[in-house]
Short mmCIF file of C-alpha atoms in Angstrom, two decimals:
data_model
loop_
_atom_site.label_atom_id
_atom_site.label_comp_id
_atom_site.label_asym_id
_atom_site.label_seq_id
_atom_site.Cartn_x
_atom_site.Cartn_y
_atom_site.Cartn_z
CA MET D 1 106.76 110.84 75.20
CA VAL D 2 110.27 110.79 73.77
CA ASP D 3 111.78 107.31 73.65
CA LYS D 4 114.65 107.20 76.10
CA LYS D 5 116.75 104.24 77.11
CA VAL D 6 116.51 103.83 80.86
CA ALA D 7 118.52 101.38 82.98
CA VAL D 8 118.39 100.95 86.76
CA TYR D 9 121.35 99.34 88.54
CA SER D 10 120.20 98.09 91.93
CA THR D 11 120.48 95.49 94.67
CA PRO D 12 117.56 93.42 95.93
CA THR D 13 117.92 94.71 99.51
CA CYS D 14 118.02 98.42 98.81
CA PRO D 15 114.92 100.41 99.76
CA TRP D 16 115.95 103.47 97.71
CA CYS D 17 116.28 101.23 94.63
CA LYS D 18 112.76 100.01 95.15
CA ARG D 19 111.55 103.56 95.46
CA THR D 20 113.33 104.55 92.23
CA LYS D 21 111.81 101.62 90.33
CA GLU D 22 108.35 102.30 91.74
CA TYR D 23 108.65 105.93 90.72
CA LEU D 24 109.59 105.05 87.14
CA THR D 25 106.76 102.53 86.94
CA GLN D 26 104.34 105.12 88.31
CA LYS D 27 105.40 107.51 85.56
CA GLY D 28 104.92 104.80 82.95
CA ILE D 29 108.62 104.66 82.07
CA ALA D 30 109.96 101.33 80.77
CA TYR D 31 113.40 100.42 82.10
CA ILE D 32 115.93 97.62 82.12
CA GLU D 33 116.91 96.42 85.57
CA TYR D 34 120.37 95.14 86.48
CA ASP D 35 120.97 93.35 89.79
CA VAL D 36 124.52 94.39 90.62
CA ALA D 37 124.63 92.05 93.62
CA ALA D 38 124.37 89.04 91.32
CA ASP D 39 125.91 90.40 88.13
CA LYS D 40 129.54 91.43 88.73
CA ALA D 41 130.07 92.67 85.16
CA ARG D 42 127.13 95.06 85.51
CA ALA D 43 128.44 96.14 88.91
CA ARG D 44 131.77 97.07 87.29
CA GLU D 45 129.92 98.86 84.51
CA MET D 46 127.88 100.82 87.05
CA ILE D 47 131.01 101.87 88.95
CA GLU D 48 132.76 102.92 85.72
CA LYS D 49 129.81 104.93 84.46
CA SER D 50 128.87 106.59 87.76
CA LYS D 51 132.40 106.80 89.22
CA GLN D 52 131.01 105.64 92.56
CA MET D 53 129.75 102.48 94.28
CA GLY D 54 126.36 103.38 95.73
CA VAL D 55 123.01 102.12 94.47
CA PRO D 56 120.65 102.89 92.89
CA VAL D 57 122.15 104.27 89.71
CA THR D 58 119.75 105.22 86.93
CA ILE D 59 121.14 105.80 83.47
CA ILE D 60 118.90 107.71 81.09
CA ASP D 61 120.44 107.61 77.60
CA ASP D 62 123.96 108.52 78.73
CA GLN D 63 123.05 110.68 81.73
CA VAL D 64 123.78 109.25 85.17
CA VAL D 65 121.59 109.74 88.25
CA VAL D 66 123.00 108.49 91.56
CA GLY D 67 120.49 107.70 94.31
CA PHE D 68 116.76 108.38 94.22
CA ASN D 69 116.77 111.96 93.00
CA GLN D 70 113.24 112.73 91.92
CA GLN D 71 113.99 116.18 90.49
CA GLN D 72 116.91 114.99 88.40
CA LEU D 73 114.91 112.01 87.12
CA ASP D 74 112.02 114.30 86.18
CA LYS D 75 114.35 116.68 84.38
CA LEU D 76 116.08 113.96 82.36
CA LEU D 77 112.84 112.18 81.51
CA SER D 78 110.93 115.25 80.35
CA MET T 1 102.56 134.38 103.09
CA TYR T 2 101.50 130.84 103.93
CA ASP T 3 99.62 130.04 107.14
CA LEU T 4 101.98 127.17 107.76
CA MET T 5 105.26 125.76 106.53
CA ILE T 6 106.03 122.13 107.26
CA ILE T 7 109.75 121.58 106.94
CA GLY T 8 110.61 117.89 106.54
CA GLY T 9 108.83 115.12 104.63
CA GLY T 10 109.09 112.05 106.83
CA PRO T 11 106.19 110.50 108.76
CA ALA T 12 105.89 113.54 111.08
CA GLY T 13 105.79 116.07 108.24
CA LEU T 14 103.41 113.99 106.11
CA ALA T 15 100.98 113.45 109.00
CA ALA T 16 101.15 117.18 109.79
CA SER T 17 100.39 117.92 106.11
CA ILE T 18 97.21 115.86 106.18
CA TYR T 19 95.96 117.42 109.41
CA ALA T 20 96.84 120.93 108.22
CA ALA T 21 95.03 120.42 104.92
CA ARG T 22 91.93 119.12 106.68
CA LYS T 23 91.93 122.32 108.76
CA ARG T 24 92.01 124.23 105.44
CA LEU T 25 95.32 125.88 106.27
CA LYS T 26 97.27 127.34 103.38
CA ALA T 27 100.31 125.13 103.80
CA LEU T 28 103.67 124.49 102.16
CA LEU T 29 105.71 121.30 102.61
CA ILE T 30 109.45 121.73 101.98
CA SER T 31 111.75 118.72 102.14
CA THR T 32 114.92 117.24 100.74
CA ASP T 33 112.95 114.04 100.12
CA ILE T 34 109.70 112.30 100.92
CA GLY T 35 110.00 109.54 103.49
CA GLY T 36 113.34 110.28 105.14
CA GLN T 37 114.71 107.43 107.20
CA VAL T 38 111.79 105.15 106.31
CA ASN T 39 113.21 104.94 102.79
CA ARG T 40 116.20 103.13 104.26
CA THR T 41 114.02 100.70 106.21
CA MET T 42 113.47 97.37 104.55
CA GLY T 43 110.71 96.03 106.74
CA VAL T 44 108.25 97.74 109.10
CA GLU T 45 106.35 95.40 111.42
CA ASN T 46 105.08 97.79 114.07
CA TYR T 47 103.08 100.42 112.22
CA LEU T 48 99.40 100.07 113.01
CA GLY T 49 97.40 98.55 110.18
CA TYR T 50 100.26 96.55 108.66
CA GLN T 51 101.72 93.33 110.01
CA PHE T 52 104.56 93.81 107.55
CA ILE T 53 105.21 96.50 105.00
CA GLU T 54 108.41 97.63 103.28
CA GLY T 55 109.51 101.16 104.18
CA PRO T 56 109.28 102.61 100.66
CA GLU T 57 105.81 101.12 100.18
CA LEU T 58 104.55 102.66 103.42
CA ILE T 59 105.91 106.02 102.27
CA ASP T 60 104.15 105.65 98.91
CA LYS T 61 100.89 105.16 100.79
CA PHE T 62 101.56 108.23 102.97
CA GLN T 63 102.45 110.26 99.90
CA ALA T 64 99.36 109.15 97.97
CA GLN T 65 97.22 110.22 100.91
CA VAL T 66 98.92 113.63 101.17
CA SER T 67 98.51 114.24 97.44
CA GLN T 68 94.72 114.03 97.86
CA TYR T 69 94.92 117.44 99.51
CA PRO T 70 95.81 120.86 98.11
CA ILE T 71 99.19 121.23 99.83
CA ASP T 72 102.02 123.00 98.01
CA GLN T 73 105.14 120.84 97.93
CA LYS T 74 108.77 121.77 97.29
CA VAL T 75 110.65 118.48 97.33
CA GLY T 76 114.39 118.29 96.62
CA ASP T 77 115.30 121.58 98.26
CA LYS T 78 116.77 121.93 101.73
CA VAL T 79 115.97 124.65 104.23
CA SER T 80 119.36 125.94 105.35
CA GLN T 81 118.06 128.61 107.70
CA LEU T 82 114.83 129.46 109.44
CA ALA T 83 114.49 132.97 110.86
CA LYS T 84 111.87 134.99 112.71
CA ILE T 85 110.37 137.86 110.70
CA GLU T 86 107.54 140.32 111.33
CA GLY T 87 104.34 138.29 111.65
CA GLY T 88 105.96 134.89 111.20
CA PHE T 89 108.98 133.05 109.85
CA GLU T 90 111.15 132.95 106.76
CA ALA T 91 112.86 129.84 105.44
CA ILE T 92 115.89 130.19 103.16
CA THR T 93 116.88 127.16 101.10
CA ASP T 94 120.11 125.83 99.63
CA ALA T 95 118.76 126.69 96.17
CA GLY T 96 118.34 130.30 97.33
CA ASN T 97 114.54 130.26 97.57
CA LYS T 98 112.73 132.13 100.34
CA TYR T 99 109.36 131.19 101.77
CA GLN T 100 107.32 132.87 104.50
CA SER T 101 104.61 131.63 106.83
CA ARG T 102 102.83 132.62 110.00
CA VAL T 103 103.69 129.37 111.81
CA VAL T 104 106.17 126.54 111.20
CA ILE T 105 106.23 122.83 112.00
CA PHE T 106 109.81 121.55 111.91
CA THR T 107 110.04 117.82 111.18
CA THR T 108 113.43 117.26 109.54
CA GLY T 109 114.24 114.01 111.35
CA LYS T 110 117.68 112.50 111.68
CA SER T 111 120.54 111.56 109.33
CA PRO T 112 123.42 109.09 109.65
CA ARG T 113 126.20 110.39 111.89
CA ARG T 114 129.54 111.02 110.24
CA LEU T 115 132.92 109.97 111.58
CA ASN T 116 134.58 113.27 110.60
CA ILE T 117 137.93 111.73 109.69
CA PRO T 118 140.18 112.34 106.66
CA GLY T 119 139.05 110.50 103.54
CA GLU T 120 135.43 110.12 104.65
CA THR T 121 133.96 112.86 102.46
CA GLU T 122 136.44 112.30 99.63
CA PHE T 123 135.49 108.62 99.31
CA ALA T 124 131.76 108.91 100.06
CA GLY T 125 130.10 106.67 97.49
CA LYS T 126 133.54 105.45 96.45
CA GLY T 127 133.71 102.74 99.07
CA VAL T 128 132.41 104.73 102.03
CA THR T 129 128.72 104.11 102.64
CA TYR T 130 126.12 104.95 105.28
CA CYS T 131 123.54 102.46 103.97
CA ALA T 132 124.87 98.94 104.49
CA ILE T 133 121.54 97.42 103.50
CA CYS T 134 121.67 99.29 100.16
CA ASP T 135 125.29 99.03 99.13
CA GLY T 136 126.43 95.90 101.01
CA PRO T 137 125.89 93.43 98.14
CA ILE T 138 128.25 95.41 95.85
CA PHE T 139 131.09 94.38 98.18
CA SER T 140 130.44 90.65 98.04
CA GLY T 141 133.70 88.69 97.86
CA GLN T 142 135.68 91.72 99.07
CA LYS T 143 137.28 92.84 102.33
CA VAL T 144 135.34 95.48 104.22
CA ALA T 145 135.35 97.44 107.46
CA ILE T 146 132.26 98.25 109.49
CA VAL T 147 132.59 101.11 111.95
CA GLY T 148 130.31 101.13 115.00
CA GLY T 149 129.36 99.03 117.98
CA GLY T 150 125.58 99.37 118.22
CA ASN T 151 122.77 97.34 116.73
CA SER T 152 122.96 98.75 113.21
CA ALA T 153 126.71 98.04 113.03
CA LEU T 154 126.17 94.51 114.35
CA GLU T 155 123.33 93.83 111.92
CA ALA T 156 125.43 95.10 109.02
CA THR T 157 128.27 92.85 110.19
CA LEU T 158 126.03 89.80 110.36
CA ASP T 159 124.79 90.51 106.83
CA MET T 160 128.27 91.11 105.44
CA VAL T 161 130.02 88.05 106.92
CA LYS T 162 127.72 85.96 104.71
CA ILE T 163 128.91 87.58 101.47
CA ALA T 164 132.23 89.36 102.06
CA GLU T 165 135.64 87.67 101.97
CA HIS T 166 136.51 89.25 105.29
CA VAL T 167 134.84 91.70 107.66
CA ASN T 168 136.58 93.97 110.18
CA LEU T 169 134.32 95.40 112.86
CA ILE T 170 135.81 98.53 114.40
CA SER T 171 134.29 100.05 117.53
CA LEU T 172 135.49 102.92 119.67
CA THR T 173 133.96 101.27 122.73
CA PRO T 174 133.17 97.69 123.73
CA LEU T 175 130.18 96.51 121.64
CA THR T 176 126.96 98.12 122.86
CA GLY T 177 124.42 96.26 120.71
CA ASP T 178 122.02 93.55 121.88
CA ALA T 179 123.56 90.45 123.45
CA ILE T 180 121.73 88.20 120.99
CA LEU T 181 123.51 89.91 118.07
CA ILE T 182 126.91 89.84 119.79
CA GLU T 183 126.50 86.08 120.37
CA LYS T 184 125.77 85.54 116.68
CA LEU T 185 129.05 87.26 115.76
CA GLU T 186 130.99 84.47 117.45
CA GLU T 187 129.87 82.01 114.77
CA ALA T 188 131.50 84.05 111.99
CA LYS T 189 134.90 82.74 110.84
CA ASN T 190 135.75 85.61 108.50
CA LEU T 191 135.40 88.35 111.11
CA SER T 192 138.08 90.34 112.96
CA LEU T 193 136.93 92.34 115.93
CA PHE T 194 138.66 95.62 116.82
CA THR T 195 137.00 97.00 119.93
CA GLU T 196 138.38 100.11 121.59
CA TYR T 197 139.95 101.13 118.31
CA GLN T 198 139.62 104.58 116.82
CA SER T 199 139.14 104.99 113.08
CA GLU T 200 141.72 107.57 112.01
CA LYS T 201 141.79 107.81 108.25
CA ILE T 202 140.22 106.31 105.15
CA GLU T 203 142.69 105.87 102.30
CA GLY T 204 142.45 105.16 98.61
CA ARG T 205 143.14 106.36 95.08
CA ASP T 206 139.98 106.55 92.96
CA PHE T 207 138.24 104.24 95.41
CA VAL T 208 138.84 103.14 99.00
CA ASN T 209 141.74 100.72 99.52
CA GLY T 210 142.26 100.88 103.27
CA ILE T 211 141.45 102.26 106.69
CA VAL T 212 143.89 103.27 109.41
CA ILE T 213 142.82 102.44 112.96
CA LYS T 214 144.43 103.10 116.34
CA ASP T 215 144.42 100.75 119.31
CA LEU T 216 143.33 102.98 122.19
CA LYS T 217 145.01 100.74 124.77
CA THR T 218 148.48 100.71 123.19
CA GLY T 219 148.32 103.84 121.02
CA GLN T 220 149.55 101.80 118.03
CA SER T 221 148.06 102.44 114.59
CA LYS T 222 147.60 99.88 111.86
CA ARG T 223 146.21 99.79 108.35
CA LEU T 224 143.55 97.34 107.19
CA GLU T 225 143.24 96.57 103.48
CA VAL T 226 139.58 97.07 102.63
CA THR T 227 137.58 98.25 99.63
CA GLY T 228 134.48 99.17 101.59
CA VAL T 229 133.95 101.18 104.78
CA PHE T 230 130.45 101.01 106.26
CA ILE T 231 129.79 103.75 108.80
CA GLU T 232 127.06 102.75 111.26
CA ILE T 233 127.54 105.02 114.25
CA GLY T 234 124.05 106.24 114.88
CA LEU T 235 122.08 109.27 113.86
CA VAL T 236 122.18 113.04 114.31
CA PRO T 237 119.18 115.38 114.31
CA ASN T 238 118.87 117.66 111.28
CA SER T 239 118.50 120.79 113.37
CA GLU T 240 121.18 123.12 111.91
CA ALA T 241 118.57 125.36 110.26
CA VAL T 242 117.06 126.37 113.63
CA LYS T 243 120.30 126.59 115.61
CA GLY T 244 120.16 130.38 115.89
CA LEU T 245 116.43 130.42 116.55
CA VAL T 246 115.87 127.96 119.35
CA GLU T 247 118.09 126.36 121.98
CA LEU T 248 118.90 122.69 121.30
CA ASN T 249 119.59 119.97 123.87
CA GLN T 250 123.00 118.30 124.28
CA TRP T 251 122.27 115.90 121.41
CA GLY T 252 121.20 118.68 119.05
CA GLU T 253 117.51 117.83 119.37
CA ILE T 254 114.80 120.49 119.59
CA PRO T 255 113.17 120.49 123.03
CA ILE T 256 109.36 120.48 122.86
CA ASN T 257 106.52 120.24 125.35
CA GLY T 258 103.53 117.91 125.22
CA ALA T 259 101.85 120.21 122.70
CA CYS T 260 104.87 120.07 120.32
CA GLU T 261 105.59 123.71 121.11
CA THR T 262 109.19 124.94 121.13
CA LYS T 263 110.39 127.91 123.19
CA VAL T 264 109.64 130.15 120.18
CA PRO T 265 105.93 131.04 119.85
CA GLY T 266 104.60 129.81 116.51
CA LEU T 267 107.44 127.34 115.99
CA TYR T 268 106.34 123.73 116.46
CA ALA T 269 108.48 120.62 116.05
CA ALA T 270 107.68 116.92 115.78
CA GLY T 271 109.30 113.55 115.26
CA ASP T 272 112.93 112.41 115.44
CA VAL T 273 114.42 115.93 115.32
CA THR T 274 112.83 116.65 118.71
CA ASP T 275 113.61 115.39 122.20
CA VAL T 276 110.48 113.20 122.17
CA PRO T 277 111.36 109.87 123.80
CA GLU T 278 111.15 106.95 121.33
CA LYS T 279 111.98 107.47 117.69
CA GLN T 280 109.37 105.38 115.90
CA ILE T 281 107.34 105.86 112.72
CA VAL T 282 104.06 105.63 114.60
CA VAL T 283 105.28 108.09 117.25
CA ALA T 284 106.53 110.57 114.63
CA ALA T 285 103.23 110.39 112.74
CA GLY T 286 101.27 110.98 115.95
CA GLU T 287 103.48 113.89 116.94
CA GLY T 288 103.10 115.43 113.48
CA ALA T 289 99.31 115.24 113.75
CA LYS T 290 99.43 116.82 117.20
CA ALA T 291 101.72 119.62 116.04
CA ALA T 292 99.39 120.47 113.14
CA LEU T 293 96.33 120.63 115.38
CA GLN T 294 98.18 122.77 117.91
CA ALA T 295 99.47 125.06 115.15
CA HIS T 296 95.90 125.46 113.92
CA ARG T 297 94.74 126.46 117.41
CA TYR T 298 97.59 128.95 117.64
CA LEU T 299 96.63 130.52 114.30
CA GLN T 300 93.03 130.89 115.46
CA ARG T 301 94.21 132.76 118.55
CA LEU T 302 96.42 135.17 116.57
#
């Protein structure tokens, strides 16, 4: 598998975030997790990069996926 | 042509998939996602077999079970129209794909209701959210508005008063949620209550910076400075795709009988998109199973 840098911006209470993280784990993808509820700087970074305020946001290299979008994740990870 | 198309991947559609596969039907599951509303549910405490399970985890278990069977799945595409054709039905999707089957089970569930006011679509995800439990924490320390008067609006309010600087609760009617939740609101010091106020407009530049509301008693409008607008005004059935095919009830639900049959022979429906009383995961799963067994019987009679 190609080495891609994957980051998930999420909140602890968000079911879709959990689903995104479980999906990545299931696919054997390593990712960095940022809790945007606790980390305001990362929250700002997420909003700047995704131009919106909803979680989860997954950033794969420099590509942004908003929400749990299985098809888009698959495409960017392949 | 498939024997069966199952349109919708929540508990009803997933249960129907398992029953259809066990009847050896050649089946296709088409859905925008797997899990539907359950993905937005943090805790489930009333699904048989689990005293407590998180929504996404329950869906993973459903999905794992479905994937044991040879069911074709098209996830991430939305059926925009379902039409009757010779010998069955044709589904047309947003992506322009067309699929045909002899019978259909329609299980598309419900989605959050929209306010339909200026600024709502423009600022969706830019301060406007329909998932308070997901996006709420982003707005900690900020001023927010919550629109709605039912239990989900009250629960969102009770969560947000703990972390937001100030919360405005805006309801078109007097609050309709449970008394126990309304009582809890009284303890909050950073809450302003606007009952019998209409939300008129969401304003902002790149992101939301305010909401305009109108006092229905005086007719006066005012603007509240907020960075977040949480819309919690209930759910609407995802029944647009069958509008031309079958008559809907006044709430847009698909009327069914005890056998999950609609008025159109060969078209079955199950779960929250139907007029079944009680929208529950366990009910939707049961209805999906019933619809699949009935669809199988129908196919045998053809």
